[in-house]
Structures are given as C-alpha cells and as structure tokens.
Amino acid sequence: MARSNYLFTSESVSEGHPDKVCDRISDEVVDAFFRAAAAEGWDPSQVRVACETLATTNRVVIAGETRGPASLTRDFVSHIARLAIRDIGYEQAGFHWETCDIEVLLHAQSVDIAQGVDSAGNKDEGAGDQGIMFGYACRETPELMPAPLYYAHEILKRLSQARRSGESKVLGPDAKSQVTVRYENGKPVGVTQIVVSTQHLDEALSSRDVRAIVEPYVRQALPAGWISDATVWHVNPTGKFVIGGPDGDSGLTGRKIIVDTYGGAAPHGGGAFSGKDPTKVDRSAAYAARYLAKNVVAAGLADRCTIQLSYAIGVAQPLSIYADLHGTGKVDEGKLESALMKAMDLSPRGIREHLGLNKPIYARTAAYGHFGRAPEADGGFSWERTDLVDQIRGLI
C-alpha cells in the first residue's frame, strides 16, 4: 500500500551551474544545425547532432558527431559557445566568455550508426540507439509536475530573474536549490527544509547576509502557507561562495538528468537529453512519454501516470509500452497502453513530426527542466500540450 504521509526532496540547479553551462552549449549546437539547415535548404530530418561539452577553469571542450550544413565550422561553433557563456553571465577571472579557451572536436557521424537510423528503400527510419525512456505526470501542481522539483526550479528562476534584471547586483550565475516537501494524505502541504546555495560577487557577504537577499524570492516561489516557523533554512551552508561555475567545479553535458526530468519522483531511463537531435530517442521518446502521461492525467483518467517506452537501434517502432497509474486509474492499464499506441505514432519519425521537433527549440530546455513548461508559439515545449485528451478518451 502506498504511503500517504511522508517527506520527499528534489533539487534544481541554475543555468550557471557548471553542468548546465555544458548542457546549454551542447543544445546551442543542436539549434545552430537546425537554423543552418533552414537557411541553406537542408532537409531538417537529415540533421544529426550528438554533442558533448566539458567545461573547467577558462576552458571548454566540445566533442561529438554531427551531420549538417558545412557552414557550421569549428570557429562558428566556438562563437556560439562564447555567446551562450556571455548570456549566462560569466565574466569572471576564472571563466570569462571572451578569454576562455574553446576547443571544438566535432566530427562526422559514424556511417555505421547512420545506416541504422536513416531510412532506405522499404526501411523506415530507425531509432538512433537502444534504450528505455520514461514519462510522468501527476496532479500535484497545475503543470502536472511533482511539487518538490517544480518549486525547486521556481526558486532558482526567481533568483535568475533578479540577477539578470539588475534587481540584485550581488548574485552570481551559479546556484542550487533543494526543497523537502511534506505530504499528508498523499498531497503536498508544506516545506520542512529549504536549501539554497548561490554564488555571490561580494566576498564580504556572510550566509546570513545571503539569506536576507534570497529569502523574499524563495517565499514568492512557494505556495502561501507552505513555509512555517518550523521550516529549516540552509542558505550557503558552507559559508562563502564566490568562486563558482566551471572555475569552481568542472561541468559535463548530461550530468543533471534527474533535475531535467522529475526530481526523482519517477524513473529515468538513464540517457541524457541535451546535445542530441531528435532522432536520438533518449530525448524525443522521453518527450513523447511525458506528452502521453500528461494527456492521460489531463484527461482525468488517473491522478498519476508513468509511461515507459523501449527501443532498439535501427528499429522504427517501440519494442514495448508500459503504463502505470499507481492505483489512481479509472481505466484498465492494458487497454490504456493499446489506446496510446493508436493515439500517436511512436516511431522516431512519428514523434518528431507529431511534436514538431526538427526545429531550433532546444537551448531553452537546458535549465530549469524539460517538463512542466508552457508550450511556446514557435513549437518549443510542444510535448507539454494536452491536445490528445479527447482522442485518448475516445480510444478507451
């Protein structure tokens, strides 16, 4: 039997966290290939990017495999990376967008991989790799996301807005948050512990000083009444946090996959998203699984829904689909699985076409989660739409 009274914790990290700097650069490369394809008449479905970034003190290394317009030279990729670092806000001695050394080691996609993915003759386009992907939705927030992660993101979004707007001139780009939520009768009702660690540009600031700066933003981010006198605060618990970003700790693409998804409230297949074009099912099928799960919950068929998809490299159709309604469902899960397979073509091509993924929409996903965001006019976060509700209901 599921527990109804418990504590659950999730964390988030800001766009200036070293790993998120790398995710942003990798996704900027993906977007650049799609923009170049559109400008030069390339078929966007033929774009291939698998980009990994490493960042450390005044050094960035970008590696991986690509296929696309020849205009994306190494110098241009380096320029893209510098613009991303500048936008994040790094103009510090140990990591500066103008002076850091950027090495670009991208190479052409392996022909062995390409033959499994590309369509040819009667063969449909296959998945870019094997793997399992999960999607999840629940009724804990209006965005149908788990509350601990959603509010951990909201805290850092507000700190970022204050920094970028100039409202707070002492906050640096690097920050982390963590929220412990108290559940009663299975519903989130309050916060017992709050952790915020944020880089500050004034060395004289103490942890108490930093708390005075960040506390109003934290309170704005959380629902009214969730913070009580019993809530424990940990603000910059190690003390001074001046050296931040890749100068304070190295960063790598894809090292914050739980932050990117559901904060540990749902399974993760293990594959990172950032730096990958949507033929890579690690990314596109995880988006599709979230899309299906969200539509199931939005349709009123369950209060919680987990969807698993599985794929084999070079094979177009998923090997399996699994739905778990966690005892909250109003429909048979086996019938739901059959309905979902009919509601959407879950081949890599089908997912990309249904969600419109062959576009430069990825850099914006690199921080504050890939899920729980509003769909955007240009197709960004299309997997957050709830336009399958009526179709799924009609198929049950």
Short mmCIF file of C-alpha atoms in Angstrom, two decimals:
data_model
loop_
_atom_site.label_atom_id
_atom_site.label_comp_id
_atom_site.label_asym_id
_atom_site.label_seq_id
_atom_site.Cartn_x
_atom_site.Cartn_y
_atom_site.Cartn_z
CA MET A 1 0.00 0.00 0.00
CA ALA A 2 1.33 3.44 -0.91
CA ARG A 3 2.32 5.72 1.96
CA SER A 4 0.15 8.80 2.43
CA ASN A 5 2.23 10.81 4.93
CA TYR A 6 5.91 11.33 4.12
CA LEU A 7 8.69 13.74 3.14
CA PHE A 8 10.13 13.94 -0.37
CA THR A 9 13.03 16.06 -1.60
CA SER A 10 14.11 17.30 -5.03
CA GLU A 11 16.87 19.63 -6.17
CA SER A 12 17.41 22.08 -9.01
CA VAL A 13 20.45 23.90 -10.37
CA SER A 14 20.69 27.23 -12.17
CA GLU A 15 21.78 27.97 -15.73
CA GLY A 16 25.19 28.95 -14.33
CA HIS A 17 25.85 25.59 -12.70
CA PRO A 18 28.88 24.01 -14.46
CA ASP A 19 26.90 21.07 -15.80
CA LYS A 20 24.15 23.36 -17.03
CA VAL A 21 26.66 25.58 -18.81
CA CYS A 22 27.66 22.46 -20.74
CA ASP A 23 24.05 21.46 -21.42
CA ARG A 24 23.36 24.94 -22.77
CA ILE A 25 26.38 24.92 -25.11
CA SER A 26 25.52 21.45 -26.39
CA ASP A 27 21.92 22.44 -27.07
CA GLU A 28 23.02 25.68 -28.75
CA VAL A 29 24.98 23.48 -31.18
CA VAL A 30 21.86 21.43 -31.92
CA ASP A 31 19.87 24.61 -32.55
CA ALA A 32 22.62 26.01 -34.77
CA PHE A 33 22.46 22.97 -37.03
CA PHE A 34 18.70 23.31 -37.42
CA ARG A 35 18.98 27.05 -38.14
CA ALA A 36 21.69 26.43 -40.74
CA ALA A 37 19.61 23.66 -42.32
CA ALA A 38 16.65 26.02 -42.68
CA ALA A 39 18.84 28.79 -44.12
CA GLU A 40 20.60 26.55 -46.64
CA GLY A 41 17.72 24.38 -47.82
CA TRP A 42 18.80 21.25 -45.98
CA ASP A 43 16.17 18.66 -45.09
CA PRO A 44 15.99 19.13 -41.30
CA SER A 45 15.18 15.44 -40.85
CA GLN A 46 18.72 14.70 -42.06
CA VAL A 47 20.41 16.78 -39.34
CA ARG A 48 22.36 14.69 -36.86
CA VAL A 49 23.97 16.02 -33.70
CA ALA A 50 25.37 14.21 -30.67
CA CYS A 51 27.34 16.91 -28.87
CA GLU A 52 29.08 16.69 -25.52
CA THR A 53 30.69 19.61 -23.70
CA LEU A 54 33.22 19.75 -20.86
CA ALA A 55 33.99 22.96 -19.01
CA THR A 56 36.61 23.81 -16.40
CA THR A 57 38.68 26.83 -15.44
CA ASN A 58 38.78 29.05 -18.53
CA ARG A 59 38.49 26.07 -20.85
CA VAL A 60 35.67 24.46 -22.84
CA VAL A 61 35.94 21.29 -24.93
CA ILE A 62 33.13 20.46 -27.38
CA ALA A 63 33.14 16.96 -28.90
CA GLY A 64 30.80 14.62 -30.70
CA GLU A 65 29.41 13.67 -34.09
CA THR A 66 27.33 15.72 -36.49
CA ARG A 67 25.80 15.80 -39.94
CA GLY A 68 24.57 19.01 -41.49
CA PRO A 69 25.50 22.13 -43.46
CA ALA A 70 29.20 22.75 -43.94
CA SER A 71 28.78 26.37 -42.83
CA LEU A 72 28.97 25.27 -39.20
CA THR A 73 32.73 25.49 -38.96
CA ARG A 74 34.69 24.97 -35.77
CA ASP A 75 35.16 28.72 -35.46
CA PHE A 76 31.42 29.25 -35.72
CA VAL A 77 30.70 26.60 -33.08
CA SER A 78 33.26 28.29 -30.82
CA HIS A 79 31.48 31.61 -31.39
CA ILE A 80 28.14 30.02 -30.45
CA ALA A 81 29.64 28.73 -27.22
CA ARG A 82 31.02 32.16 -26.30
CA LEU A 83 27.64 33.79 -26.84
CA ALA A 84 25.99 31.19 -24.60
CA ILE A 85 28.55 31.74 -21.83
CA ARG A 86 28.07 35.51 -22.10
CA ASP A 87 24.30 35.17 -21.91
CA ILE A 88 24.57 33.01 -18.79
CA GLY A 89 26.63 35.78 -17.22
CA TYR A 90 30.20 34.60 -16.90
CA GLU A 91 32.67 37.47 -16.97
CA GLN A 92 34.89 36.26 -14.14
CA ALA A 93 38.65 35.80 -13.95
CA GLY A 94 38.40 32.01 -13.83
CA PHE A 95 35.72 31.71 -16.52
CA HIS A 96 35.14 34.55 -18.96
CA TRP A 97 33.23 34.33 -22.22
CA GLU A 98 35.80 36.41 -24.09
CA THR A 99 39.03 34.83 -22.88
CA CYS A 100 38.26 31.15 -22.15
CA ASP A 101 39.94 28.66 -24.46
CA ILE A 102 37.37 26.76 -26.55
CA GLU A 103 38.38 23.58 -28.37
CA VAL A 104 35.94 22.11 -30.92
CA LEU A 105 36.38 18.40 -31.72
CA LEU A 106 33.16 17.65 -33.59
CA HIS A 107 33.43 15.09 -36.40
CA ALA A 108 31.16 13.47 -38.98
CA GLN A 109 28.57 10.95 -37.82
CA SER A 110 29.66 7.32 -37.95
CA VAL A 111 28.45 5.59 -41.12
CA ASP A 112 27.70 2.51 -39.02
CA ILE A 113 25.27 4.49 -36.88
CA ALA A 114 23.84 6.33 -39.89
CA GLN A 115 22.90 3.10 -41.70
CA GLY A 116 20.79 2.02 -38.74
CA VAL A 117 19.00 5.34 -38.38
CA ASP A 118 18.47 6.56 -41.94
CA SER A 119 15.54 5.34 -43.99
CA ALA A 120 16.37 3.49 -47.20
CA GLY A 121 14.18 1.61 -49.69
CA ASN A 122 11.39 -0.03 -47.71
CA LYS A 123 13.18 0.52 -44.42
CA ASP A 124 11.70 3.24 -42.21
CA GLU A 125 13.95 5.46 -40.15
CA GLY A 126 15.15 3.60 -37.07
CA ALA A 127 15.86 4.71 -33.54
CA GLY A 128 19.25 6.31 -33.00
CA ASP A 129 20.05 3.98 -30.11
CA GLN A 130 18.58 1.32 -27.88
CA GLY A 131 17.19 2.32 -24.52
CA ILE A 132 14.27 2.83 -22.18
CA MET A 133 12.53 6.17 -21.67
CA PHE A 134 10.03 7.29 -19.04
CA GLY A 135 7.37 9.97 -18.87
CA TYR A 136 5.43 11.04 -15.80
CA ALA A 137 2.62 13.36 -14.77
CA CYS A 138 0.70 13.94 -11.54
CA ARG A 139 -1.83 16.36 -10.07
CA GLU A 140 0.47 17.99 -7.51
CA THR A 141 0.78 21.25 -9.48
CA PRO A 142 -1.26 22.90 -12.26
CA GLU A 143 1.60 21.97 -14.63
CA LEU A 144 1.04 18.30 -13.67
CA MET A 145 4.56 18.04 -12.25
CA PRO A 146 5.87 16.77 -8.89
CA ALA A 147 5.77 19.62 -6.37
CA PRO A 148 9.30 19.29 -4.89
CA LEU A 149 11.03 19.66 -8.26
CA TYR A 150 8.63 22.27 -9.60
CA TYR A 151 9.21 24.60 -6.66
CA ALA A 152 12.96 23.96 -6.55
CA HIS A 153 13.01 25.20 -10.16
CA GLU A 154 10.80 28.19 -9.31
CA ILE A 155 13.19 29.36 -6.59
CA LEU A 156 16.14 29.47 -8.96
CA LYS A 157 14.13 31.02 -11.77
CA ARG A 158 13.30 33.94 -9.48
CA LEU A 159 16.91 34.34 -8.38
CA SER A 160 17.98 34.31 -12.03
CA GLN A 161 15.39 36.95 -12.93
CA ALA A 162 16.59 39.16 -10.09
CA ARG A 163 20.21 38.81 -11.22
CA ARG A 164 19.51 39.39 -14.89
CA SER A 165 17.23 42.37 -14.31
CA GLY A 166 19.75 44.07 -12.06
CA GLU A 167 17.35 43.95 -9.12
CA SER A 168 20.08 42.06 -7.23
CA LYS A 169 23.61 43.01 -8.25
CA VAL A 170 25.45 40.66 -5.89
CA LEU A 171 24.15 37.28 -7.07
CA GLY A 172 26.33 35.22 -9.40
CA PRO A 173 25.18 32.78 -12.11
CA ASP A 174 25.91 29.57 -10.20
CA ALA A 175 23.22 28.37 -7.79
CA LYS A 176 21.50 25.28 -6.44
CA SER A 177 18.26 24.74 -4.55
CA GLN A 178 16.67 21.84 -2.72
CA VAL A 179 13.18 21.55 -1.30
CA THR A 180 11.81 18.95 1.12
CA VAL A 181 8.04 18.76 0.83
CA ARG A 182 5.72 17.31 3.47
CA TYR A 183 2.86 15.16 2.16
CA GLU A 184 -0.34 14.47 4.07
CA ASN A 185 -2.87 12.00 2.67
CA GLY A 186 -0.70 11.83 -0.43
CA LYS A 187 -0.89 15.59 -1.13
CA PRO A 188 1.88 18.20 -0.77
CA VAL A 189 1.05 20.63 2.06
CA GLY A 190 4.25 22.32 3.21
CA VAL A 191 8.03 22.58 3.20
CA THR A 192 10.16 21.28 6.06
CA GLN A 193 13.64 22.07 4.68
CA ILE A 194 14.90 24.65 2.19
CA VAL A 195 18.44 24.62 0.80
CA VAL A 196 19.78 27.46 -1.36
CA SER A 197 23.43 27.79 -2.32
CA THR A 198 24.12 30.76 -4.54
CA GLN A 199 27.28 32.36 -5.84
CA HIS A 200 27.75 35.95 -4.64
CA LEU A 201 30.06 38.57 -6.06
CA ASP A 202 30.74 40.38 -2.78
CA GLU A 203 33.28 38.41 -0.74
CA ALA A 204 32.24 40.14 2.46
CA LEU A 205 28.76 38.59 2.49
CA SER A 206 28.02 36.01 5.18
CA SER A 207 25.50 33.19 4.91
CA ARG A 208 23.10 35.34 6.95
CA ASP A 209 23.55 38.22 4.51
CA VAL A 210 22.84 35.95 1.55
CA ARG A 211 19.73 34.58 3.25
CA ALA A 212 18.41 38.13 3.65
CA ILE A 213 18.84 38.58 -0.11
CA VAL A 214 17.32 35.30 -1.30
CA GLU A 215 14.57 34.69 1.26
CA PRO A 216 11.98 37.05 -0.33
CA TYR A 217 12.41 35.27 -3.68
CA VAL A 218 12.05 31.85 -2.05
CA ARG A 219 8.85 32.93 -0.33
CA GLN A 220 7.47 34.27 -3.61
CA ALA A 221 8.22 30.95 -5.32
CA LEU A 222 6.41 28.72 -2.80
CA PRO A 223 2.65 28.46 -2.20
CA ALA A 224 1.21 30.58 0.58
CA GLY A 225 1.39 28.84 3.94
CA TRP A 226 3.98 26.28 2.92
CA ILE A 227 6.77 27.95 4.90
CA SER A 228 6.23 27.90 8.66
CA ASP A 229 8.25 28.75 11.75
CA ALA A 230 9.29 25.08 11.80
CA THR A 231 10.79 25.22 8.30
CA VAL A 232 14.56 24.83 8.45
CA TRP A 233 16.67 27.03 6.15
CA HIS A 234 20.15 26.19 4.85
CA VAL A 235 21.47 29.16 2.84
CA ASN A 236 25.07 28.87 1.62
CA PRO A 237 25.68 26.34 4.40
CA THR A 238 29.40 26.04 3.60
CA GLY A 239 29.87 29.80 4.05
CA LYS A 240 31.42 31.93 1.29
CA PHE A 241 30.51 31.02 -2.31
CA VAL A 242 32.42 33.43 -4.55
CA ILE A 243 34.25 31.04 -6.89
CA GLY A 244 31.52 29.46 -8.98
CA GLY A 245 30.73 27.88 -12.30
CA PRO A 246 33.33 25.86 -14.19
CA ASP A 247 36.10 27.64 -12.26
CA GLY A 248 34.79 26.18 -9.02
CA ASP A 249 33.97 22.72 -10.36
CA SER A 250 34.16 21.09 -13.77
CA GLY A 251 30.99 20.61 -15.80
CA LEU A 252 29.78 17.95 -18.23
CA THR A 253 26.80 17.61 -20.53
CA GLY A 254 24.08 15.30 -19.25
CA ARG A 255 25.07 15.11 -15.61
CA LYS A 256 21.83 16.55 -14.22
CA ILE A 257 19.28 14.19 -15.74
CA ILE A 258 17.11 13.96 -12.60
CA VAL A 259 16.95 17.75 -12.41
CA ASP A 260 15.97 17.70 -16.09
CA THR A 261 13.05 15.33 -15.56
CA TYR A 262 11.01 14.65 -12.39
CA GLY A 263 13.33 15.20 -9.45
CA GLY A 264 13.42 11.52 -8.57
CA ALA A 265 9.62 11.20 -8.26
CA ALA A 266 9.59 8.95 -11.34
CA PRO A 267 12.06 6.57 -13.02
CA HIS A 268 14.62 7.79 -15.55
CA GLY A 269 15.87 5.68 -18.42
CA GLY A 270 19.44 6.88 -17.97
CA GLY A 271 20.01 8.74 -21.23
CA ALA A 272 20.67 12.48 -21.18
CA PHE A 273 18.75 14.88 -23.41
CA SER A 274 20.98 17.87 -24.11
CA GLY A 275 23.18 17.94 -27.20
CA LYS A 276 21.09 15.37 -29.09
CA ASP A 277 18.99 15.83 -32.19
CA PRO A 278 15.53 14.22 -32.01
CA THR A 279 16.46 11.06 -33.90
CA LYS A 280 18.02 10.14 -30.57
CA VAL A 281 15.14 8.53 -28.69
CA ASP A 282 16.84 9.29 -25.37
CA ARG A 283 15.45 12.75 -26.00
CA SER A 284 12.48 12.51 -28.35
CA ALA A 285 10.88 9.39 -26.85
CA ALA A 286 11.26 10.81 -23.33
CA TYR A 287 9.40 13.87 -24.60
CA ALA A 288 6.75 11.62 -26.15
CA ALA A 289 6.38 9.63 -22.92
CA ARG A 290 5.84 12.84 -20.93
CA TYR A 291 3.35 14.03 -23.56
CA LEU A 292 1.34 10.83 -23.26
CA ALA A 293 1.47 10.74 -19.45
CA LYS A 294 0.41 14.38 -19.19
CA ASN A 295 -2.53 13.84 -21.54
CA VAL A 296 -3.66 10.79 -19.57
CA VAL A 297 -3.74 12.80 -16.35
CA ALA A 298 -5.26 15.86 -18.05
CA ALA A 299 -7.98 13.58 -19.44
CA GLY A 300 -8.98 12.66 -15.90
CA LEU A 301 -8.05 9.01 -16.38
CA ALA A 302 -5.65 8.99 -13.41
CA ASP A 303 -4.08 11.25 -10.78
CA ARG A 304 -0.62 9.84 -11.51
CA CYS A 305 0.73 8.21 -14.64
CA THR A 306 4.09 6.73 -15.57
CA ILE A 307 4.76 5.68 -19.17
CA GLN A 308 7.75 3.58 -20.27
CA LEU A 309 8.84 3.18 -23.89
CA SER A 310 11.68 1.00 -25.18
CA TYR A 311 13.60 1.00 -28.45
CA ALA A 312 16.33 -0.85 -30.35
CA ILE A 313 18.85 0.92 -32.55
CA GLY A 314 17.80 0.86 -36.18
CA VAL A 315 14.27 -0.34 -35.37
CA ALA A 316 11.45 2.11 -36.04
CA GLN A 317 8.65 1.00 -33.73
CA PRO A 318 8.99 0.81 -29.95
CA LEU A 319 9.60 -2.65 -28.56
CA SER A 320 7.20 -2.08 -25.69
CA ILE A 321 4.93 0.40 -23.98
CA TYR A 322 4.06 0.21 -20.28
CA ALA A 323 1.60 2.33 -18.30
CA ASP A 324 1.42 2.52 -14.51
CA LEU A 325 -1.41 4.55 -12.97
CA HIS A 326 -0.17 3.95 -9.41
CA GLY A 327 -3.55 2.79 -8.13
CA THR A 328 -5.20 6.07 -9.13
CA GLY A 329 -6.53 5.00 -12.51
CA LYS A 330 -10.08 4.98 -13.78
CA VAL A 331 -9.25 2.71 -16.75
CA ASP A 332 -7.58 -0.62 -17.30
CA GLU A 333 -3.85 -0.09 -17.84
CA GLY A 334 -3.62 -2.71 -20.57
CA LYS A 335 -6.40 -1.00 -22.53
CA LEU A 336 -4.69 2.33 -21.96
CA GLU A 337 -1.44 1.01 -23.44
CA SER A 338 -3.27 -0.11 -26.57
CA ALA A 339 -5.03 3.26 -26.82
CA LEU A 340 -1.79 5.21 -26.53
CA MET A 341 -0.19 3.20 -29.33
CA LYS A 342 -3.13 4.17 -31.54
CA ALA A 343 -3.20 7.80 -30.43
CA MET A 344 0.34 8.57 -31.59
CA ASP A 345 2.90 7.13 -33.98
CA LEU A 346 5.76 6.38 -31.60
CA SER A 347 8.41 5.73 -34.24
CA PRO A 348 11.25 8.28 -34.17
CA ARG A 349 9.89 9.91 -37.33
CA GLY A 350 6.34 9.87 -35.98
CA ILE A 351 7.38 11.52 -32.73
CA ARG A 352 9.38 14.22 -34.49
CA GLU A 353 6.57 15.03 -36.90
CA HIS A 354 3.81 14.95 -34.28
CA LEU A 355 5.69 17.20 -31.85
CA GLY A 356 7.49 19.28 -34.48
CA LEU A 357 10.95 18.55 -33.12
CA ASN A 358 13.07 19.33 -36.21
CA LYS A 359 13.45 22.95 -35.11
CA PRO A 360 15.90 25.12 -33.13
CA ILE A 361 13.95 24.82 -29.86
CA TYR A 362 16.45 23.13 -27.58
CA ALA A 363 18.74 25.69 -25.89
CA ARG A 364 15.80 26.93 -23.82
CA THR A 365 15.37 23.45 -22.32
CA ALA A 366 18.89 23.36 -20.87
CA ALA A 367 18.00 24.87 -17.49
CA TYR A 368 15.01 24.56 -15.12
CA GLY A 369 13.75 21.30 -16.54
CA HIS A 370 12.50 19.93 -19.82
CA PHE A 371 9.00 19.39 -18.43
CA GLY A 372 6.34 21.47 -16.71
CA ARG A 373 6.91 24.43 -19.04
CA ALA A 374 4.29 26.23 -21.14
CA PRO A 375 4.14 25.32 -24.86
CA GLU A 376 5.53 28.19 -26.94
CA ALA A 377 4.32 29.76 -30.17
CA ASP A 378 7.30 28.56 -32.23
CA GLY A 379 6.86 24.94 -31.15
CA GLY A 380 9.07 24.95 -28.09
CA PHE A 381 7.90 22.56 -25.35
CA SER A 382 5.31 21.08 -27.71
CA TRP A 383 5.37 17.92 -25.59
CA GLU A 384 3.59 19.90 -22.85
CA ARG A 385 0.42 20.26 -24.93
CA THR A 386 -2.73 18.45 -23.82
CA ASP A 387 -4.27 18.10 -27.27
CA LEU A 388 -4.62 14.30 -27.11
CA VAL A 389 -7.13 14.32 -24.27
CA ASP A 390 -10.27 13.73 -26.35
CA GLN A 391 -8.58 11.22 -28.62
CA ILE A 392 -7.32 9.09 -25.73
CA ARG A 393 -10.72 9.15 -24.05
CA GLY A 394 -12.34 8.05 -27.30
CA LEU A 395 -9.97 5.10 -27.67
CA ILE A 396 -10.54 3.62 -24.21
#
